[in-house]
Tab-separated table of C-alpha atoms in Angstrom:
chain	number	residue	atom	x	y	z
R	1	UNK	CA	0.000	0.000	0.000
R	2	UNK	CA	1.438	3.361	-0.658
R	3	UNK	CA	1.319	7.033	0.937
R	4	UNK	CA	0.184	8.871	-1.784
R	5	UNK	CA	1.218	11.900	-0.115
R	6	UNK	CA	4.570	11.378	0.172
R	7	UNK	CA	4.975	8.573	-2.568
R	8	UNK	CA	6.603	6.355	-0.668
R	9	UNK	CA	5.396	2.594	0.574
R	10	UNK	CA	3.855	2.922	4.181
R	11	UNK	CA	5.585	1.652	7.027
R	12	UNK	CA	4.242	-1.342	8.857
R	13	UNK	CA	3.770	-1.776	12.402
R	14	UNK	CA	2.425	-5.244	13.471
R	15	UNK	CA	0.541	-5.021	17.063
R	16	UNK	CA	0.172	-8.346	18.436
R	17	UNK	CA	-2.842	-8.677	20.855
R	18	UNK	CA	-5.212	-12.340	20.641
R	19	UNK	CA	-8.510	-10.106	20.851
R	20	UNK	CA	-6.705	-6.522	19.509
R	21	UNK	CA	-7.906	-5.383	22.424
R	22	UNK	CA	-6.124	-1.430	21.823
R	23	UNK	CA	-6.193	-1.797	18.374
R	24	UNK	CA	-7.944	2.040	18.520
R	25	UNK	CA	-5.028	3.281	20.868
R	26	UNK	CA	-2.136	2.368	18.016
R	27	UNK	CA	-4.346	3.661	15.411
R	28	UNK	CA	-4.654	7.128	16.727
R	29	UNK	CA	-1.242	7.128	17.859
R	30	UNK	CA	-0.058	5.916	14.297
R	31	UNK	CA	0.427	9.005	12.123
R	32	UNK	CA	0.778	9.316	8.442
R	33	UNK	CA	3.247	7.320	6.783
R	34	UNK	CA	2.432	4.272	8.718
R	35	UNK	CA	-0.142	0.960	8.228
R	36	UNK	CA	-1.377	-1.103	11.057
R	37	UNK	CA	-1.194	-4.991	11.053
R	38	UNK	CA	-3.221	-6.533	13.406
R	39	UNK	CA	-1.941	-9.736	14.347
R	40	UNK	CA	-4.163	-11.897	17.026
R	41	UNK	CA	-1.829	-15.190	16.596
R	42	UNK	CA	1.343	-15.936	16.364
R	43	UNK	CA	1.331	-17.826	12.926
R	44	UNK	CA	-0.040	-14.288	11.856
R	45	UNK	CA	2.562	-12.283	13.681
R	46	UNK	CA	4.987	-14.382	12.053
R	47	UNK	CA	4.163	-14.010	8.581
R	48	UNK	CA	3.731	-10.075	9.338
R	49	UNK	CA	7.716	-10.177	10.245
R	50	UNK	CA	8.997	-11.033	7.335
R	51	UNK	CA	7.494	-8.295	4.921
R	52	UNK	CA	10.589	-5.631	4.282
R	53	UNK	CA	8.853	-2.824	4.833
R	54	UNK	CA	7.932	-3.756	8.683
R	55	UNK	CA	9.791	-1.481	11.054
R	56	UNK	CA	7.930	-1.699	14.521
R	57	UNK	CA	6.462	-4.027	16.443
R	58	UNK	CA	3.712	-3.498	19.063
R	59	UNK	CA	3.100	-6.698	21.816
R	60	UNK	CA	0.545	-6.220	23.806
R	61	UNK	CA	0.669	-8.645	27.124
R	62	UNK	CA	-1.584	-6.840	28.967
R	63	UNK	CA	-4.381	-8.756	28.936
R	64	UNK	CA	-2.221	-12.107	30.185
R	65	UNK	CA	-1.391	-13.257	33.626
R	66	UNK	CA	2.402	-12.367	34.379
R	67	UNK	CA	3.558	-15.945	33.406
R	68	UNK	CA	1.899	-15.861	30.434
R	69	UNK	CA	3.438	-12.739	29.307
R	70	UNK	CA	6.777	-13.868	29.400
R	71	UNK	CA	5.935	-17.429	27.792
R	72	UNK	CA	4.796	-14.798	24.918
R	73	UNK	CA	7.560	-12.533	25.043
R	74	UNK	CA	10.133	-15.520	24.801
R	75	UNK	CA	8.126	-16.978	22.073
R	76	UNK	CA	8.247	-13.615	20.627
R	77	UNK	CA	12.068	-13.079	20.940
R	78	UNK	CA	12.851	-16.451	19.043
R	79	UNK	CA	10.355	-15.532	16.070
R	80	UNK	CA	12.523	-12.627	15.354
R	81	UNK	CA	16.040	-14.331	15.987
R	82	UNK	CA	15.334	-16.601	13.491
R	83	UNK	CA	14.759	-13.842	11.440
R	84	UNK	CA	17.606	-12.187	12.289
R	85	UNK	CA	18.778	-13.251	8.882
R	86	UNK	CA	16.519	-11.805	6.656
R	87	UNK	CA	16.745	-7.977	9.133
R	88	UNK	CA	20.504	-7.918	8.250
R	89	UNK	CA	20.014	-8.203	4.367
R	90	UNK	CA	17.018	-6.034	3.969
R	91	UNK	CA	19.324	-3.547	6.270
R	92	UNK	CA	16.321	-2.724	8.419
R	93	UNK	CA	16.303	-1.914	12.241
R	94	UNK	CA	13.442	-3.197	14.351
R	95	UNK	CA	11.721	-1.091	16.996
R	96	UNK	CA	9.863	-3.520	19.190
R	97	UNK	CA	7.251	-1.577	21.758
R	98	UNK	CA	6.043	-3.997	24.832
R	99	UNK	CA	2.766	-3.266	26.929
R	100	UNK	CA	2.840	-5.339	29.926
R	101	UNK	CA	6.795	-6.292	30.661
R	102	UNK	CA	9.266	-3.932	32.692
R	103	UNK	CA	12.117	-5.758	30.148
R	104	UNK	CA	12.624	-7.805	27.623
R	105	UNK	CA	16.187	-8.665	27.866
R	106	UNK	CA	15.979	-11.612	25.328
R	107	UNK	CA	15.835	-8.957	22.911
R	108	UNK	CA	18.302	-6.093	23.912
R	109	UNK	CA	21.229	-8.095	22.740
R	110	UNK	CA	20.801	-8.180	19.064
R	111	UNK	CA	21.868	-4.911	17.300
R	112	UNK	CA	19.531	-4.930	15.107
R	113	UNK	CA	16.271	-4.205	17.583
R	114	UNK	CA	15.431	-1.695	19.999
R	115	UNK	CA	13.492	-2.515	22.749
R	116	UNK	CA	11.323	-0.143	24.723
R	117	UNK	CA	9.315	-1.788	27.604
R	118	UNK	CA	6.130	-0.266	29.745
R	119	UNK	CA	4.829	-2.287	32.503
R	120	UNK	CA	1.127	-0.287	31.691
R	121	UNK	CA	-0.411	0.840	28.207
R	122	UNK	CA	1.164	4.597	27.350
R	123	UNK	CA	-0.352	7.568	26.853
R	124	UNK	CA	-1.888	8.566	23.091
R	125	UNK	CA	1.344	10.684	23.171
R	126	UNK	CA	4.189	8.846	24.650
R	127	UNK	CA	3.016	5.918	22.123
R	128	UNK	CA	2.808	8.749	19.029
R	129	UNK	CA	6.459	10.136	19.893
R	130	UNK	CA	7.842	6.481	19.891
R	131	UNK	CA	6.486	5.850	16.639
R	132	UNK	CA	7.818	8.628	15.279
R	133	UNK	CA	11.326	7.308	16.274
R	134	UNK	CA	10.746	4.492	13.884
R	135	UNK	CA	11.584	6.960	11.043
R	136	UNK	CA	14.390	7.948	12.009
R	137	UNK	CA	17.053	5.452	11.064
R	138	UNK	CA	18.681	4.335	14.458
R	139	UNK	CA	21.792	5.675	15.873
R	140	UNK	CA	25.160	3.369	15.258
R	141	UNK	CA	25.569	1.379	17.974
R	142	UNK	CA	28.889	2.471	19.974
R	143	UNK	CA	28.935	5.851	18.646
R	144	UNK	CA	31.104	6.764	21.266
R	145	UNK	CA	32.903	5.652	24.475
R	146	UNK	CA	30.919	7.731	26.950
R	147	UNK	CA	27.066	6.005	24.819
R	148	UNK	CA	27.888	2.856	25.084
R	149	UNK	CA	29.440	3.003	28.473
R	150	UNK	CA	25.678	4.248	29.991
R	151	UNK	CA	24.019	1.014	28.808
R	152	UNK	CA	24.192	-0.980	32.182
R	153	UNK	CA	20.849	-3.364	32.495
R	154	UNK	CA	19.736	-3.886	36.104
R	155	UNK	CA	17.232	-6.332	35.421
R	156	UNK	CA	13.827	-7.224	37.532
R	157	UNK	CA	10.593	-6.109	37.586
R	158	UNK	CA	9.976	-7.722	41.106
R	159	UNK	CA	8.400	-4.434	43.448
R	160	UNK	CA	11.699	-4.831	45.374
R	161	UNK	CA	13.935	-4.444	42.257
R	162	UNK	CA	11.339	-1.561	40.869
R	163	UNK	CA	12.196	0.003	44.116
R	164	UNK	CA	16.113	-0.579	44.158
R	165	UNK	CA	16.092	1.153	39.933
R	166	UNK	CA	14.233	3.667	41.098
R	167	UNK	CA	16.971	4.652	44.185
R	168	UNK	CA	19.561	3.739	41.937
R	169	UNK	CA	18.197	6.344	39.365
R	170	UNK	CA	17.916	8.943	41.909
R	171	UNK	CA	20.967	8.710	43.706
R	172	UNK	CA	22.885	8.737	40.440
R	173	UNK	CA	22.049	12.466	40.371
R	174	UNK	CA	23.490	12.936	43.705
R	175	UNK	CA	27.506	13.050	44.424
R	176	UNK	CA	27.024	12.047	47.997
R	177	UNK	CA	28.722	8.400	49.637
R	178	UNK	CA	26.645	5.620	48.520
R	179	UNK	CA	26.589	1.805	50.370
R	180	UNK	CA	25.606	-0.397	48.855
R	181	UNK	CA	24.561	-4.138	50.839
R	182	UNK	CA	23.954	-7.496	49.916
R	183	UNK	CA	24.630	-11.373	49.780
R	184	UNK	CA	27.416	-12.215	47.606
R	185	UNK	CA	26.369	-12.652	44.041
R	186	UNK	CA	23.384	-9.920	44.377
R	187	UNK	CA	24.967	-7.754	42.030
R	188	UNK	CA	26.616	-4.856	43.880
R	189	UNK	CA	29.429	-4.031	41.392
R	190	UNK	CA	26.497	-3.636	38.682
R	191	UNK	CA	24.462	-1.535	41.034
R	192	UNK	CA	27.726	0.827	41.663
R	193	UNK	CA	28.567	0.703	38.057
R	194	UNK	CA	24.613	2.213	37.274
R	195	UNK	CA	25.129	4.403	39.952
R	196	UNK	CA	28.515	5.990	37.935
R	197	UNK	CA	27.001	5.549	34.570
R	198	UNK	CA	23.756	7.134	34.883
R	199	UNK	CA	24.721	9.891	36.572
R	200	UNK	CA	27.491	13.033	35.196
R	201	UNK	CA	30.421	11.289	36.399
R	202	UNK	CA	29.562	8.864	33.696
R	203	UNK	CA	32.487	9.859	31.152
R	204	UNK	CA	34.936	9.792	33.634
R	205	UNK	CA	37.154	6.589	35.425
R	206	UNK	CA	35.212	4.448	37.324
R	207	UNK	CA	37.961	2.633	39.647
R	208	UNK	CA	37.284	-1.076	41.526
R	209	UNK	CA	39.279	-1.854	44.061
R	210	UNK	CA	38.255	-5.028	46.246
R	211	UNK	CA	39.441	-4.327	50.352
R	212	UNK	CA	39.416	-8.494	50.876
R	213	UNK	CA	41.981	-8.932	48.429
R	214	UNK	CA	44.899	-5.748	49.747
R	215	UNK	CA	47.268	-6.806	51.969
R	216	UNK	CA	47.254	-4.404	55.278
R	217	UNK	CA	50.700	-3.419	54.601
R	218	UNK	CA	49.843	-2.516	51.026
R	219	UNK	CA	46.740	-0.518	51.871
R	220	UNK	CA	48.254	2.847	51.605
R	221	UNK	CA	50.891	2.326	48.670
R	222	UNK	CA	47.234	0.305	46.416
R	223	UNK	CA	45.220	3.716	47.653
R	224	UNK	CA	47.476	6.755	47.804
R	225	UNK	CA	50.210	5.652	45.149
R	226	UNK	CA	53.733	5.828	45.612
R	227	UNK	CA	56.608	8.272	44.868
R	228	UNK	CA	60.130	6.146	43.312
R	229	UNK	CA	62.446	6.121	46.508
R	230	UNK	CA	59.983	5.587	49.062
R	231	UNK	CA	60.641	1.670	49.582
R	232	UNK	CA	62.999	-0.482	48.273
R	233	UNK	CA	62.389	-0.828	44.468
R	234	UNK	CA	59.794	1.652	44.496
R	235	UNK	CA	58.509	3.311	41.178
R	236	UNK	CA	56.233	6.781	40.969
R	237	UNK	CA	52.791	4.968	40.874
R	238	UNK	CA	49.051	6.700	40.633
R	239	UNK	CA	47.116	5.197	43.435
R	240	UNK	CA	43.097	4.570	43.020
R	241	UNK	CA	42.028	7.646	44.555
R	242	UNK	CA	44.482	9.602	41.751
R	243	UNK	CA	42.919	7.156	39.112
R	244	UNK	CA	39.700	7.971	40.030
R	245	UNK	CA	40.022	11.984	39.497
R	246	UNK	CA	36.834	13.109	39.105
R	247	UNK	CA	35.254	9.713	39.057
R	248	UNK	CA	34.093	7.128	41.066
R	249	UNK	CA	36.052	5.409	43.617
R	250	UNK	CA	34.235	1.990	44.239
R	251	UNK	CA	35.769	-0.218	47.219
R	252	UNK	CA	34.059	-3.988	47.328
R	253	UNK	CA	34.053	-5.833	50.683
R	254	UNK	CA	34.434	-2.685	52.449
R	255	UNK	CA	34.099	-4.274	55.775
R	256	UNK	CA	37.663	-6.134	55.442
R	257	UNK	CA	39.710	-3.280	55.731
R	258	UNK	CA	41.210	-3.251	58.888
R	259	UNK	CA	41.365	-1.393	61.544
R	260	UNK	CA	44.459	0.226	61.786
R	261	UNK	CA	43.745	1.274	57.864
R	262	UNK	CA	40.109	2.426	58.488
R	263	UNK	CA	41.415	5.569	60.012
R	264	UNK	CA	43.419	6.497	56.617
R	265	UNK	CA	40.447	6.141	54.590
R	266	UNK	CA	38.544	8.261	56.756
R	267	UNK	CA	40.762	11.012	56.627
R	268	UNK	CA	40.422	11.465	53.321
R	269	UNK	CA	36.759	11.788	52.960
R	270	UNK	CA	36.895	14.128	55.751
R	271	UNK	CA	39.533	16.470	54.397
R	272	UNK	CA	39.784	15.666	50.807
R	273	UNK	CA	43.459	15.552	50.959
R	274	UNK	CA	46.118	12.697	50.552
R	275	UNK	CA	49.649	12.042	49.937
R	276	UNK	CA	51.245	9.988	48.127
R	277	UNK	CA	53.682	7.450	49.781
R	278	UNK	CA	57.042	8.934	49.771
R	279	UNK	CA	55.714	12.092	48.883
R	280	UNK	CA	55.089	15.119	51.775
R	281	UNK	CA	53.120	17.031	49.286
R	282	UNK	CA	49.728	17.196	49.815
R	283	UNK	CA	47.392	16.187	46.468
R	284	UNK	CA	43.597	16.738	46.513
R	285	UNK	CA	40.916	14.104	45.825
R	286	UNK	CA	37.797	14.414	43.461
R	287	UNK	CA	36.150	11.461	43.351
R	288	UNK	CA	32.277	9.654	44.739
R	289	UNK	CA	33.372	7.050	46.997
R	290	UNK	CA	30.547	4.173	46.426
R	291	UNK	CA	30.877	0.878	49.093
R	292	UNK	CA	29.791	-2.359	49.262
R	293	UNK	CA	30.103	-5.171	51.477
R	294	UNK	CA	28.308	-8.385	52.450
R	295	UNK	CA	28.383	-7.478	56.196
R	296	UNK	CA	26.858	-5.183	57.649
R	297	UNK	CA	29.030	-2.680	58.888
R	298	UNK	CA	26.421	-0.792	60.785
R	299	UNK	CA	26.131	-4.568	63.049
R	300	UNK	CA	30.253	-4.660	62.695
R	301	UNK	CA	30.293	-1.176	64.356
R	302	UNK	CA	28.164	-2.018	67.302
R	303	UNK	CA	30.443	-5.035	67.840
R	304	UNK	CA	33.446	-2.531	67.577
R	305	UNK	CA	34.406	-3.910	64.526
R	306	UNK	CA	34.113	-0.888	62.491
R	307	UNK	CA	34.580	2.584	62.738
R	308	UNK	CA	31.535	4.151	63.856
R	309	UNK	CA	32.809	8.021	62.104
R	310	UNK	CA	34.055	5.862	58.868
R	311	UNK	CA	30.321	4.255	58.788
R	312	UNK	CA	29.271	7.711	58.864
R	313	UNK	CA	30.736	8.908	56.215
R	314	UNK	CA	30.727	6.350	53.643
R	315	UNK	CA	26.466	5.335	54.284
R	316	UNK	CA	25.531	8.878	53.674
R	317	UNK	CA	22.833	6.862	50.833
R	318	UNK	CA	21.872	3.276	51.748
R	319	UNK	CA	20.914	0.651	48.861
R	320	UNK	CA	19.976	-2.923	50.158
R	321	UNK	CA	20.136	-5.658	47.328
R	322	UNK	CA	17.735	-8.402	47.919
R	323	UNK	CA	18.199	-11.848	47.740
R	324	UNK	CA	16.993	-14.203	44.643
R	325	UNK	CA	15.510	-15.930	46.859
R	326	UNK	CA	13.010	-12.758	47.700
R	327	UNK	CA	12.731	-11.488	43.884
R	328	UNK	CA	11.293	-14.984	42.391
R	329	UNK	CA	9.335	-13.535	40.079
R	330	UNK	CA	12.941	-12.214	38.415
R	331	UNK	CA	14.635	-15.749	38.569
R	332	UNK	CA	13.119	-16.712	34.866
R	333	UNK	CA	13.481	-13.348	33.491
R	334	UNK	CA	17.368	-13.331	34.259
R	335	UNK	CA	17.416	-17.373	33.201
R	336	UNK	CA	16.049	-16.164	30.004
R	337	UNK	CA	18.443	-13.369	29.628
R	338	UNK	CA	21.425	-15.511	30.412
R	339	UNK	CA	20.262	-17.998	28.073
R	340	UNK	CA	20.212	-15.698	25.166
R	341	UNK	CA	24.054	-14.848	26.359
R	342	UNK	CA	25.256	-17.754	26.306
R	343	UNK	CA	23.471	-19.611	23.385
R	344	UNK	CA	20.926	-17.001	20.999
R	345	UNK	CA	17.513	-15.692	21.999
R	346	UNK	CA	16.454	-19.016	19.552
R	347	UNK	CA	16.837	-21.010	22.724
R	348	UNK	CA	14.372	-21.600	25.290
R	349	UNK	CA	13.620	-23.319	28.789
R	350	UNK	CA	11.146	-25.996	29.097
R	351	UNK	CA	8.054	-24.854	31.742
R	352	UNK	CA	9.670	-28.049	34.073
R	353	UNK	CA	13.163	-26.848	33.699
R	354	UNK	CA	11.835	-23.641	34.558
R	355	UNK	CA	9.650	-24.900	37.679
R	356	UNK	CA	13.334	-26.360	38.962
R	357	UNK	CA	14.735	-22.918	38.799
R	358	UNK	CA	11.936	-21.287	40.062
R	359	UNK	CA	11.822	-23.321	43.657
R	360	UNK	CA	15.326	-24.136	43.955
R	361	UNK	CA	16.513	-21.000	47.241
R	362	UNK	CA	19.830	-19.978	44.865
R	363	UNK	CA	22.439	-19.233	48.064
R	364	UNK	CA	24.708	-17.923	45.514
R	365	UNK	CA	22.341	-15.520	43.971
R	366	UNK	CA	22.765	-14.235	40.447
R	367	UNK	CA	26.078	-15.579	40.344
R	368	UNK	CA	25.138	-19.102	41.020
R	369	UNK	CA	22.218	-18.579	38.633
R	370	UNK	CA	24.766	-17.338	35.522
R	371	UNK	CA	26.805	-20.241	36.180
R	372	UNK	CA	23.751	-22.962	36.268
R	373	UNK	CA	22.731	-21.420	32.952
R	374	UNK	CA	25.952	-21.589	31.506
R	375	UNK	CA	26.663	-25.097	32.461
R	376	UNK	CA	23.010	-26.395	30.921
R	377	UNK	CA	23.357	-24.532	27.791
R	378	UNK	CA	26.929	-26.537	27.089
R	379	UNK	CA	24.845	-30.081	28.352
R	380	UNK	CA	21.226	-29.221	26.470
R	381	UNK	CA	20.087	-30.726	23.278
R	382	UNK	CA	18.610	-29.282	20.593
R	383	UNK	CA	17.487	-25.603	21.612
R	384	UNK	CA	15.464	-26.486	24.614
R	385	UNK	CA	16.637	-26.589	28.326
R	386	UNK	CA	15.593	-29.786	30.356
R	387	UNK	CA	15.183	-30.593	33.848
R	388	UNK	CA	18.356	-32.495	33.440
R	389	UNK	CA	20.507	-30.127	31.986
R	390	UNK	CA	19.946	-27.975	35.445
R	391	UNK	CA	22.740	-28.695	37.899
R	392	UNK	CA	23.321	-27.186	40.811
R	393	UNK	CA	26.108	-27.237	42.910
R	394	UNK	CA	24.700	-26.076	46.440
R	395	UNK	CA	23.959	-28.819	48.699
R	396	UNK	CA	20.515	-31.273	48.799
R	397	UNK	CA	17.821	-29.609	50.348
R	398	UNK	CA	18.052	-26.333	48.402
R	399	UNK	CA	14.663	-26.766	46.717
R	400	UNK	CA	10.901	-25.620	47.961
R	401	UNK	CA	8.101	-27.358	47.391
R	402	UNK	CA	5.412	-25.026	45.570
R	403	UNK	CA	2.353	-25.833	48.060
R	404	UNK	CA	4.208	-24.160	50.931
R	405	UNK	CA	4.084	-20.922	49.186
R	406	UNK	CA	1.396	-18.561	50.243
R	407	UNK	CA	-0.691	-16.411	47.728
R	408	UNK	CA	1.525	-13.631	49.257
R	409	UNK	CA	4.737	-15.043	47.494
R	410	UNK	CA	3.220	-16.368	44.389
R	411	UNK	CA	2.049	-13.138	43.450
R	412	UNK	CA	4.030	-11.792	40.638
R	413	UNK	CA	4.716	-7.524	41.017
């Protein structure tokens, strides 16, 4: 069908719904220059895809229960790998707009699609202004150092998760302390690394320095740098505050650093001056400190085992990662997204598989999640993930049964 106004063939957008439910919704937010496709199947949506001049597609989820939606949406994601093929030689981008999901991360690592996700139907005008983005051709990926550097995914759409984005997103704008706590493997590097990317510090160093792993004796020399001369076979070396000029200074396992060394950390945040080793000249640090640690060192200080002033300080903003164990509803979103990392989005995870992942109490978090993924993608057959292919390496007795849930903690946010 052409526009005869401006001569060229219409763009198509394909909105997927079973009973094109807001059908009327795309339609008045699709201008001129565009045609509608409903598609209330997938054999339809399908078929849609592989026309050359589709640009955008519309999924509508609403209208499923949450499980549902992401059976859908990984469905979805492996119709258009497989057509990954025929996107490449037709040279088109596809925009893919979902109603119902707070991410589809299946999705957001193939170049050739951009993903934007709403966990409610948009307004007339949100939904008309992201149309009109589909006729714009897209922006290169990696344009620059400083764009691709700002895409960190925290992904979850748990209401504990919702809640830790939406602290991570505000303090991002602030240049205050940050600590961030949580069991190992909950992702606190990636919440520090959000926290420096998303906010104006984000073209400048971000600097990781774990405490567990610095020897006492090499605290100073690892944080302050040395000057040649000042120990035997001594070179001039920048330390991590230097490294971090005008960054972010991010110190894992904050809680190990010991006593005697707590003291020279603290003096720096309080004065904003250090010297090197070696060196009597005073230098002056710009930097955000951001802190993590698996202990709490508000429960260390009250056992004298941190500084109370140092707590101070660095917990000037407080971010608590949860468990995997709290977030379930996020357990087969990330299982999905790892999936898709470590095999293609063409991939998927049979509904028993994914029952075993679902009540299995993950002590190791996303990290022990990641590596179960990784091992049953190298042991599956075919494209599908089985039961067996899930290995865990936790001790027996890890696993809940589902009928000691309540309706409380089956209830998907």
């Amino acid at each position: 069908m052409r526009c005869y106004k401006c001569g060229q063939m219409k763009i198509k957008i394909i909105y997927f719904n079973e009973h094109a439910a807001r059908l009327g919704s795309i339609l008045r937010a699709a201008k001129k220059g565009f045609e509608v496709l409903p598609a209330t199947c997938l054999l339809e949506f399908a078929q849609a895809l592989k026309l050359d001049t589709t640009r955008a597609l519309v999924l509508d989820l609403l209208d499923m229960h949450q499980e549902e939606r992401l059976r859908s949406a990984d469905y979805i994601a492996r119709i258009i790998s497989e057509n990954k093929r025929n996107l490449l030689a037709t040279g088109r981008h596809l925009y893919v707009i979902v109603f119902g999901l707070a991410a589809l991360p299946s999705l957001q690592s193939l170049p050739e699609v951009t993903v934007h996700c709403f966990e409610s139907e948009p307004d007339t005008v949100q939904l008309s202004n992201m149309l009109d983005m589909v006729k714009e051709p897209p922006q290169p990926s990696g344009i620059s150092a400083s764009k691709s550097s700002q895409e960190i995914y925290i992904i979850g759409q748990s209401k504990r998760m919702r809640n830790v984005i939406q602290l991570l997103e505000t303090y991002a704008r602030r240049s205050e302390p940050v600590l961030i706590l949580g069991e190992t493997g909950t992702g606190k590097e990636l919440a520090a690394r959000a926290l420096h990317n998303w906010g104006a510090r984000c073209k400048e160093p971000f600097i990781a320095l774990n405490c567990a792993t610095i020897p006492e004796l090499l605290f100073e020399s690892e944080m302050f740098g040395t000057e040649r001369g000042a120990f035997t076979d001594s070179a001039n070396r920048r330390g991590a505050i230097e490294e971090a000029e005008n960054g972010t200074l991010f110190l894992d396992e904050i809680s190990s650093l010991s006593l005697s060394n707590q003291p020279r950390l603290l003096r720096v945040l309080e004065t904003g001056e250090y010297r090197r080793l070696g060196n009597p000249q005073l230098k002056t640090a710009h930097f955000r400190l951001i802190s993590a640690s698996c202990d709490n060192p508000i429960d260390l200080a009250e056992r004298n085992q941190f500084r109370k002033d140092l707590l101070f300080r660095i917990a000037c903003l407080i971010i608590e990662l949860p468990p995997l164990r709290e977030r379930r509803e996020d357990i087969l979103l990330l299982a999905r997204y790892f999936c898709s990392q470590f095999s293609n989005a063409s991939s998927w995870i049979e509904d028993s598989a994914a029952d075993k992942l679902f009540h299995y109490d993950w002590p190791g978090n996303i990290r022990e999640l990641r590596s179960v993924i990784s091992r049953a993608c190298v042991h599956r057959a075919g494209k599908q993930i089985r039961p067996e292919d899930i290995q865990f390496l936790s001790r027996p007795g890890r696993f809940r049964q589902p009928e000691l849930f309540s309706e409380k903690d089956m209830e998907f946010a």
